mmCIF file of C-alpha atoms in Angstrom:
data_model
loop_
_atom_site.group_PDB
_atom_site.id
_atom_site.type_symbol
_atom_site.label_atom_id
_atom_site.label_comp_id
_atom_site.label_asym_id
_atom_site.label_seq_id
_atom_site.Cartn_x
_atom_site.Cartn_y
_atom_site.Cartn_z
ATOM 1 C CA UNK A 1 -0.093 0.076 -0.073
ATOM 2 C CA UNK A 2 0.657 3.650 0.037
ATOM 3 C CA UNK A 3 0.429 4.383 3.630
ATOM 4 C CA UNK A 4 0.789 8.180 4.685
ATOM 5 C CA UNK A 5 2.468 8.676 8.307
ATOM 6 C CA UNK A 6 2.361 11.707 10.718
ATOM 7 C CA UNK A 7 5.028 11.949 13.426
ATOM 8 C CA UNK A 8 7.571 9.368 11.379
ATOM 9 C CA UNK A 9 10.283 10.705 13.347
ATOM 10 C CA UNK A 10 8.870 9.937 16.707
ATOM 11 C CA UNK A 11 9.698 7.297 18.900
ATOM 12 C CA UNK A 12 6.816 4.664 17.429
ATOM 13 C CA UNK A 13 7.205 6.411 13.743
ATOM 14 C CA UNK A 14 10.735 6.569 13.353
ATOM 15 C CA UNK A 15 10.542 2.387 14.099
ATOM 16 C CA UNK A 16 6.988 1.993 11.795
ATOM 17 C CA UNK A 17 8.284 3.313 8.610
ATOM 18 C CA UNK A 18 11.192 0.714 8.024
ATOM 19 C CA UNK A 19 8.859 -1.703 9.032
ATOM 20 C CA UNK A 20 6.269 -0.520 6.699
ATOM 21 C CA UNK A 21 9.094 -0.433 3.983
ATOM 22 C CA UNK A 22 10.354 -4.284 4.796
ATOM 23 C CA UNK A 23 6.897 -5.375 4.345
ATOM 24 C CA UNK A 24 6.821 -3.743 0.637
ATOM 25 C CA UNK A 25 4.872 -0.324 1.512
ATOM 26 C CA UNK A 26 5.405 2.873 0.032
ATOM 27 C CA UNK A 27 5.796 5.459 2.988
ATOM 28 C CA UNK A 28 4.618 8.951 2.374
ATOM 29 C CA UNK A 29 5.669 11.566 5.419
ATOM 30 C CA UNK A 30 3.660 14.507 6.404
ATOM 31 C CA UNK A 31 5.206 17.087 9.021
ATOM 32 C CA UNK A 32 6.358 20.213 9.532
ATOM 33 C CA UNK A 33 9.721 20.240 8.847
ATOM 34 C CA UNK A 34 10.659 20.111 4.901
ATOM 35 C CA UNK A 35 13.785 18.149 5.697
ATOM 36 C CA UNK A 36 11.860 15.650 7.152
ATOM 37 C CA UNK A 37 8.871 15.321 5.360
ATOM 38 C CA UNK A 38 7.709 14.629 1.688
ATOM 39 C CA UNK A 39 4.765 16.513 2.446
ATOM 40 C CA UNK A 40 3.995 19.677 4.803
ATOM 41 C CA UNK A 41 1.198 20.428 7.252
ATOM 42 C CA UNK A 42 0.520 22.317 10.331
ATOM 43 C CA UNK A 43 -2.046 21.332 12.665
ATOM 44 C CA UNK A 44 -1.988 24.358 14.934
ATOM 45 C CA UNK A 45 -2.308 26.652 11.802
ATOM 46 C CA UNK A 46 -5.299 24.004 10.060
ATOM 47 C CA UNK A 47 -2.515 23.769 7.126
ATOM 48 C CA UNK A 48 -2.302 20.532 5.255
ATOM 49 C CA UNK A 49 -1.012 20.006 1.554
ATOM 50 C CA UNK A 50 -3.809 17.990 0.098
ATOM 51 C CA UNK A 51 -1.751 16.394 -2.479
ATOM 52 C CA UNK A 52 -0.131 14.433 0.537
ATOM 53 C CA UNK A 53 -3.195 11.939 0.227
ATOM 54 C CA UNK A 54 -3.306 11.114 -3.280
ATOM 55 C CA UNK A 55 -2.826 7.858 -4.193
ATOM 56 C CA UNK A 56 -2.867 6.849 -0.183
ATOM 57 C CA UNK A 57 -4.669 3.795 0.649
ATOM 58 C CA UNK A 58 -3.401 4.201 4.337
ATOM 59 C CA UNK A 59 -2.830 6.834 7.050
ATOM 60 C CA UNK A 60 -1.326 6.332 10.330
ATOM 61 C CA UNK A 61 -1.590 9.455 12.647
ATOM 62 C CA UNK A 62 1.334 9.795 15.422
ATOM 63 C CA UNK A 63 1.954 13.159 15.492
ATOM 64 C CA UNK A 64 1.685 15.259 18.598
ATOM 65 C CA UNK A 65 3.088 17.423 21.185
ATOM 66 C CA UNK A 66 5.357 15.880 24.053
ATOM 67 C CA UNK A 67 3.626 15.539 27.366
ATOM 68 C CA UNK A 68 6.464 14.736 29.593
ATOM 69 C CA UNK A 69 6.797 18.396 30.491
ATOM 70 C CA UNK A 70 5.281 20.175 33.177
ATOM 71 C CA UNK A 71 2.145 21.191 32.034
ATOM 72 C CA UNK A 72 1.697 25.100 31.925
ATOM 73 C CA UNK A 73 -1.274 26.613 30.831
ATOM 74 C CA UNK A 74 0.101 27.255 27.327
ATOM 75 C CA UNK A 75 1.822 24.054 26.937
ATOM 76 C CA UNK A 76 -2.093 21.888 28.226
ATOM 77 C CA UNK A 77 -3.388 24.336 24.782
ATOM 78 C CA UNK A 78 -0.122 23.030 22.494
ATOM 79 C CA UNK A 79 -0.810 18.923 23.513
ATOM 80 C CA UNK A 80 -4.704 19.124 22.923
ATOM 81 C CA UNK A 81 -4.216 21.170 19.634
ATOM 82 C CA UNK A 82 -1.637 19.278 18.234
ATOM 83 C CA UNK A 83 -3.806 16.061 18.624
ATOM 84 C CA UNK A 84 -7.127 17.079 18.727
ATOM 85 C CA UNK A 85 -7.031 19.277 15.618
ATOM 86 C CA UNK A 86 -4.451 17.411 14.063
ATOM 87 C CA UNK A 87 -6.829 14.099 13.770
ATOM 88 C CA UNK A 88 -9.713 16.533 12.940
ATOM 89 C CA UNK A 89 -7.544 18.181 9.917
ATOM 90 C CA UNK A 90 -6.547 14.476 8.593
ATOM 91 C CA UNK A 91 -10.117 13.759 8.829
ATOM 92 C CA UNK A 92 -11.514 16.386 7.076
ATOM 93 C CA UNK A 93 -8.904 15.862 4.659
ATOM 94 C CA UNK A 94 -10.048 12.169 4.134
ATOM 95 C CA UNK A 95 -13.731 12.856 3.633
ATOM 96 C CA UNK A 96 -12.789 15.818 0.817
ATOM 97 C CA UNK A 97 -10.335 13.351 -1.025
ATOM 98 C CA UNK A 98 -11.515 12.004 -4.385
ATOM 99 C CA UNK A 99 -10.484 8.379 -3.597
ATOM 100 C CA UNK A 100 -10.525 8.444 0.338
ATOM 101 C CA UNK A 101 -7.956 6.088 2.188
ATOM 102 C CA UNK A 102 -9.204 2.268 3.134
ATOM 103 C CA UNK A 103 -8.164 2.914 6.509
ATOM 104 C CA UNK A 104 -7.012 5.324 8.901
ATOM 105 C CA UNK A 105 -5.137 4.585 12.112
ATOM 106 C CA UNK A 106 -5.019 7.520 14.643
ATOM 107 C CA UNK A 107 -2.898 7.212 17.971
ATOM 108 C CA UNK A 108 -4.949 7.798 21.284
ATOM 109 C CA UNK A 109 -3.211 6.721 24.539
ATOM 110 C CA UNK A 110 -4.629 4.484 27.639
ATOM 111 C CA UNK A 111 -5.064 7.922 29.590
ATOM 112 C CA UNK A 112 -8.473 7.575 27.724
ATOM 113 C CA UNK A 113 -9.406 5.462 30.830
ATOM 114 C CA UNK A 114 -8.234 8.476 33.948
ATOM 115 C CA UNK A 115 -7.455 6.771 37.032
ATOM 116 C CA UNK A 116 -9.236 3.720 38.058
ATOM 117 C CA UNK A 117 -7.266 1.626 40.551
ATOM 118 C CA UNK A 118 -7.363 -2.009 40.346
ATOM 119 C CA UNK A 119 -10.360 -1.918 37.788
ATOM 120 C CA UNK A 120 -9.421 -4.451 34.848
ATOM 121 C CA UNK A 121 -10.178 -1.894 31.712
ATOM 122 C CA UNK A 122 -11.002 -3.358 28.177
ATOM 123 C CA UNK A 123 -11.839 -1.387 25.463
ATOM 124 C CA UNK A 124 -15.631 -1.601 26.385
ATOM 125 C CA UNK A 125 -14.737 0.662 29.704
ATOM 126 C CA UNK A 126 -16.044 4.079 29.733
ATOM 127 C CA UNK A 127 -13.725 6.936 29.831
ATOM 128 C CA UNK A 128 -12.086 8.440 32.702
ATOM 129 C CA UNK A 129 -11.776 12.148 34.193
ATOM 130 C CA UNK A 130 -9.313 14.639 34.180
ATOM 131 C CA UNK A 131 -7.485 16.038 31.415
ATOM 132 C CA UNK A 132 -5.682 13.298 29.815
ATOM 133 C CA UNK A 133 -9.048 11.226 29.567
ATOM 134 C CA UNK A 134 -10.568 14.409 28.171
ATOM 135 C CA UNK A 135 -8.146 14.771 25.572
ATOM 136 C CA UNK A 136 -8.181 11.016 24.487
ATOM 137 C CA UNK A 137 -12.117 11.100 24.148
ATOM 138 C CA UNK A 138 -11.922 14.261 21.991
ATOM 139 C CA UNK A 139 -8.824 13.096 19.972
ATOM 140 C CA UNK A 140 -10.659 10.106 19.138
ATOM 141 C CA UNK A 141 -13.803 11.572 18.328
ATOM 142 C CA UNK A 142 -11.971 13.739 16.078
ATOM 143 C CA UNK A 143 -10.611 10.878 13.981
ATOM 144 C CA UNK A 144 -13.742 9.007 13.722
ATOM 145 C CA UNK A 145 -15.062 11.805 11.636
ATOM 146 C CA UNK A 146 -12.905 10.233 8.926
ATOM 147 C CA UNK A 147 -15.750 7.418 8.825
ATOM 148 C CA UNK A 148 -18.271 9.669 7.095
ATOM 149 C CA UNK A 149 -15.899 9.024 3.781
ATOM 150 C CA UNK A 150 -16.602 5.271 4.413
ATOM 151 C CA UNK A 151 -12.920 4.587 5.787
ATOM 152 C CA UNK A 152 -12.012 2.473 8.469
ATOM 153 C CA UNK A 153 -10.931 4.294 11.654
ATOM 154 C CA UNK A 154 -8.808 2.454 14.849
ATOM 155 C CA UNK A 155 -7.852 4.589 17.792
ATOM 156 C CA UNK A 156 -4.842 2.829 19.065
ATOM 157 C CA UNK A 157 -4.661 3.226 22.618
ATOM 158 C CA UNK A 158 -1.056 2.911 23.215
ATOM 159 C CA UNK A 159 0.307 2.318 27.030
ATOM 160 C CA UNK A 160 3.679 3.396 28.154
ATOM 161 C CA UNK A 161 6.020 2.188 25.411
ATOM 162 C CA UNK A 162 9.157 0.656 26.428
ATOM 163 C CA UNK A 163 12.317 1.809 24.413
ATOM 164 C CA UNK A 164 15.838 2.668 25.892
ATOM 165 C CA UNK A 165 16.206 5.011 22.818
ATOM 166 C CA UNK A 166 13.278 7.507 23.784
ATOM 167 C CA UNK A 167 10.180 7.939 25.568
ATOM 168 C CA UNK A 168 9.581 7.482 29.507
ATOM 169 C CA UNK A 169 11.540 4.549 29.847
ATOM 170 C CA UNK A 170 14.843 6.348 28.252
ATOM 171 C CA UNK A 171 14.346 9.586 30.913
ATOM 172 C CA UNK A 172 14.351 6.905 33.830
ATOM 173 C CA UNK A 173 17.708 5.403 32.986
ATOM 174 C CA UNK A 174 20.492 7.882 34.057
ATOM 175 C CA UNK A 175 18.670 7.677 37.473
ATOM 176 C CA UNK A 176 18.438 4.057 37.959
ATOM 177 C CA UNK A 177 21.906 3.239 36.649
ATOM 178 C CA UNK A 178 23.318 5.554 39.437
ATOM 179 C CA UNK A 179 21.089 3.326 42.271
ATOM 180 C CA UNK A 180 18.753 6.738 42.476
ATOM 181 C CA UNK A 181 15.524 4.664 40.953
ATOM 182 C CA UNK A 182 12.572 5.397 43.214
ATOM 183 C CA UNK A 183 8.994 4.270 43.579
ATOM 184 C CA UNK A 184 6.713 7.031 42.622
ATOM 185 C CA UNK A 185 3.763 7.862 45.426
ATOM 186 C CA UNK A 186 2.213 4.877 46.801
ATOM 187 C CA UNK A 187 3.624 2.553 44.092
ATOM 188 C CA UNK A 188 0.175 0.861 43.673
ATOM 189 C CA UNK A 189 -0.715 2.705 40.780
ATOM 190 C CA UNK A 190 -1.054 0.129 37.762
ATOM 191 C CA UNK A 191 1.280 1.372 34.931
ATOM 192 C CA UNK A 192 -0.051 -0.052 31.046
ATOM 193 C CA UNK A 193 3.101 -0.730 29.216
ATOM 194 C CA UNK A 194 4.249 -2.124 25.650
ATOM 195 C CA UNK A 195 7.544 -3.181 23.975
ATOM 196 C CA UNK A 196 8.349 -0.812 21.042
ATOM 197 C CA UNK A 197 8.496 -3.867 18.835
ATOM 198 C CA UNK A 198 5.173 -4.836 20.079
ATOM 199 C CA UNK A 199 3.673 -1.068 19.627
ATOM 200 C CA UNK A 200 4.834 -1.278 15.906
ATOM 201 C CA UNK A 201 3.602 -5.017 15.434
ATOM 202 C CA UNK A 202 0.033 -3.467 16.907
ATOM 203 C CA UNK A 203 -0.219 -0.797 14.696
ATOM 204 C CA UNK A 204 0.704 -3.127 10.919
ATOM 205 C CA UNK A 205 -2.246 -5.476 12.587
ATOM 206 C CA UNK A 206 -4.411 -3.350 12.785
ATOM 207 C CA UNK A 207 -3.281 -1.908 9.120
ATOM 208 C CA UNK A 208 -3.897 -5.233 7.898
ATOM 209 C CA UNK A 209 -7.542 -6.239 9.508
ATOM 210 C CA UNK A 210 -10.187 -5.288 8.073
ATOM 211 C CA UNK A 211 -12.637 -6.310 11.002
ATOM 212 C CA UNK A 212 -10.700 -3.740 13.607
ATOM 213 C CA UNK A 213 -12.203 -0.441 14.035
ATOM 214 C CA UNK A 214 -12.518 1.732 16.932
ATOM 215 C CA UNK A 215 -10.515 1.622 20.199
ATOM 216 C CA UNK A 216 -7.730 -0.944 19.750
ATOM 217 C CA UNK A 217 -5.676 -1.275 23.377
ATOM 218 C CA UNK A 218 -1.983 -1.464 22.238
ATOM 219 C CA UNK A 219 -0.533 -2.441 25.744
ATOM 220 C CA UNK A 220 0.704 -5.447 26.846
ATOM 221 C CA UNK A 221 -1.277 -8.228 28.369
ATOM 222 C CA UNK A 222 0.546 -8.157 31.734
ATOM 223 C CA UNK A 223 0.321 -4.490 33.466
ATOM 224 C CA UNK A 224 2.413 -4.065 36.462
ATOM 225 C CA UNK A 225 2.558 -1.502 39.476
ATOM 226 C CA UNK A 226 4.623 1.281 39.864
ATOM 227 C CA UNK A 227 6.300 -0.509 42.582
ATOM 228 C CA UNK A 228 6.742 -3.764 40.688
ATOM 229 C CA UNK A 229 7.905 -1.416 37.827
ATOM 230 C CA UNK A 230 10.782 0.064 39.683
ATOM 231 C CA UNK A 231 11.726 -3.134 41.236
ATOM 232 C CA UNK A 232 11.807 -4.986 37.849
ATOM 233 C CA UNK A 233 13.897 -2.374 36.065
ATOM 234 C CA UNK A 234 16.331 -2.406 38.944
ATOM 235 C CA UNK A 235 17.263 -6.028 38.958
ATOM 236 C CA UNK A 236 17.420 -5.838 35.319
ATOM 237 C CA UNK A 237 20.426 -3.249 35.106
ATOM 238 C CA UNK A 238 21.475 -5.056 38.385
ATOM 239 C CA UNK A 239 21.256 -1.960 40.426
ATOM 240 C CA UNK A 240 19.354 -1.158 44.020
ATOM 241 C CA UNK A 241 15.803 0.961 44.469
ATOM 242 C CA UNK A 242 15.005 1.603 47.792
ATOM 243 C CA UNK A 243 13.879 5.302 47.371
ATOM 244 C CA UNK A 244 10.314 6.714 47.355
ATOM 245 C CA UNK A 245 9.432 9.903 46.096
ATOM 246 C CA UNK A 246 5.996 10.765 48.157
ATOM 247 C CA UNK A 247 3.321 12.224 45.786
ATOM 248 C CA UNK A 248 3.317 15.710 47.370
ATOM 249 C CA UNK A 249 6.833 16.189 46.052
ATOM 250 C CA UNK A 250 6.349 15.524 42.516
ATOM 251 C CA UNK A 251 3.204 17.476 42.613
ATOM 252 C CA UNK A 252 5.697 20.441 43.573
ATOM 253 C CA UNK A 253 7.958 19.580 40.811
ATOM 254 C CA UNK A 254 5.370 18.384 37.833
ATOM 255 C CA UNK A 255 2.408 20.135 39.199
ATOM 256 C CA UNK A 256 -0.753 18.621 37.592
ATOM 257 C CA UNK A 257 1.558 16.377 35.474
ATOM 258 C CA UNK A 258 2.196 14.602 38.450
ATOM 259 C CA UNK A 259 -1.499 13.687 39.466
ATOM 260 C CA UNK A 260 -2.592 12.732 35.627
ATOM 261 C CA UNK A 261 0.950 10.995 34.160
ATOM 262 C CA UNK A 262 2.863 9.817 37.351
ATOM 263 C CA UNK A 263 0.363 8.896 40.125
ATOM 264 C CA UNK A 264 -2.626 7.858 38.524
ATOM 265 C CA UNK A 265 -3.100 4.431 36.883
ATOM 266 C CA UNK A 266 -4.704 2.175 34.630
ATOM 267 C CA UNK A 267 -4.622 -1.503 34.482
ATOM 268 C CA UNK A 268 -5.346 -2.189 30.707
ATOM 269 C CA UNK A 269 -6.062 -5.315 29.231
ATOM 270 C CA UNK A 270 -5.528 -5.629 24.947
ATOM 271 C CA UNK A 271 -8.779 -7.454 24.599
ATOM 272 C CA UNK A 272 -9.466 -6.719 21.033
ATOM 273 C CA UNK A 273 -6.245 -7.384 19.994
ATOM 274 C CA UNK A 274 -6.087 -10.974 21.368
ATOM 275 C CA UNK A 275 -9.554 -11.881 20.142
ATOM 276 C CA UNK A 276 -8.405 -11.119 16.648
ATOM 277 C CA UNK A 277 -5.331 -13.352 17.246
ATOM 278 C CA UNK A 278 -2.642 -10.637 17.578
ATOM 279 C CA UNK A 279 0.783 -12.305 19.700
ATOM 280 C CA UNK A 280 2.462 -10.403 21.834
ATOM 281 C CA UNK A 281 6.537 -10.930 21.565
ATOM 282 C CA UNK A 282 6.967 -9.362 25.361
ATOM 283 C CA UNK A 283 3.839 -10.149 27.306
ATOM 284 C CA UNK A 284 6.093 -10.027 30.490
ATOM 285 C CA UNK A 285 7.855 -6.586 31.865
ATOM 286 C CA UNK A 286 11.053 -8.409 32.466
ATOM 287 C CA UNK A 287 11.496 -9.969 29.047
ATOM 288 C CA UNK A 288 10.540 -6.813 27.482
ATOM 289 C CA UNK A 289 12.670 -4.671 29.383
ATOM 290 C CA UNK A 290 15.921 -7.099 28.811
ATOM 291 C CA UNK A 291 15.119 -7.071 25.228
ATOM 292 C CA UNK A 292 15.024 -3.345 24.643
ATOM 293 C CA UNK A 293 17.903 -2.647 26.740
ATOM 294 C CA UNK A 294 19.875 -5.492 25.387
ATOM 295 C CA UNK A 295 20.318 -7.115 28.966
#
């Protein structure tokens, strides 16, 4: 297929593009910088080169502002608009295209479910509350606009993507390697995660399966608590991890982001992927960490 990809230089996109090419697909990159894109767009300004969709049979939308920094009011607006307006702009372009793509896979996140404690969550579970939950709901609704063109839309709700080269894990590694790894808050909050290889494989699977549509959880079938994640990462690195960062300290340092991205948890299960026959290569955390860290 001819596949249009946004966020092609990001953590997932930079691995998805070569994976698509290995399968014989032609990749068209849509981005904001001419040196890293075949066609240009700017979701914050609502501009998109309509030529980008010519001959395209599938669209994968991964672009969005980084959420891993303190959320000022300005940053929250950029996070929101980059995702919601980006998905809406693509959906509108798909509807307007003379020959619309067959499938539109648009990223979302397990933050959709909000803080749900020990409750097992699958795609049939309702949304939670808070900024991230509201963001994911609006993000998915914007992408669903492409169904007006008869395009199959998949909202891939990613867990924390594990890679030693980027994302949350890469930011933790320097501290853990110094023996300064720490449990966050109570440590009882569940963390839904997925190895980068499985995240990419999940996207390829969603593109190829005509029976998958709507929300699809792309997270490993064995979520863990923050305390368990901390112990496992420390064990893989051969370092101690006896520290604990109290919730109030995280709130002082990170503001509202601490409550929604570090202290709340979701115990998410990939029900639709597994029902469709998808096989995770790394369903257990320790094996996933050893793989992505080469340990």
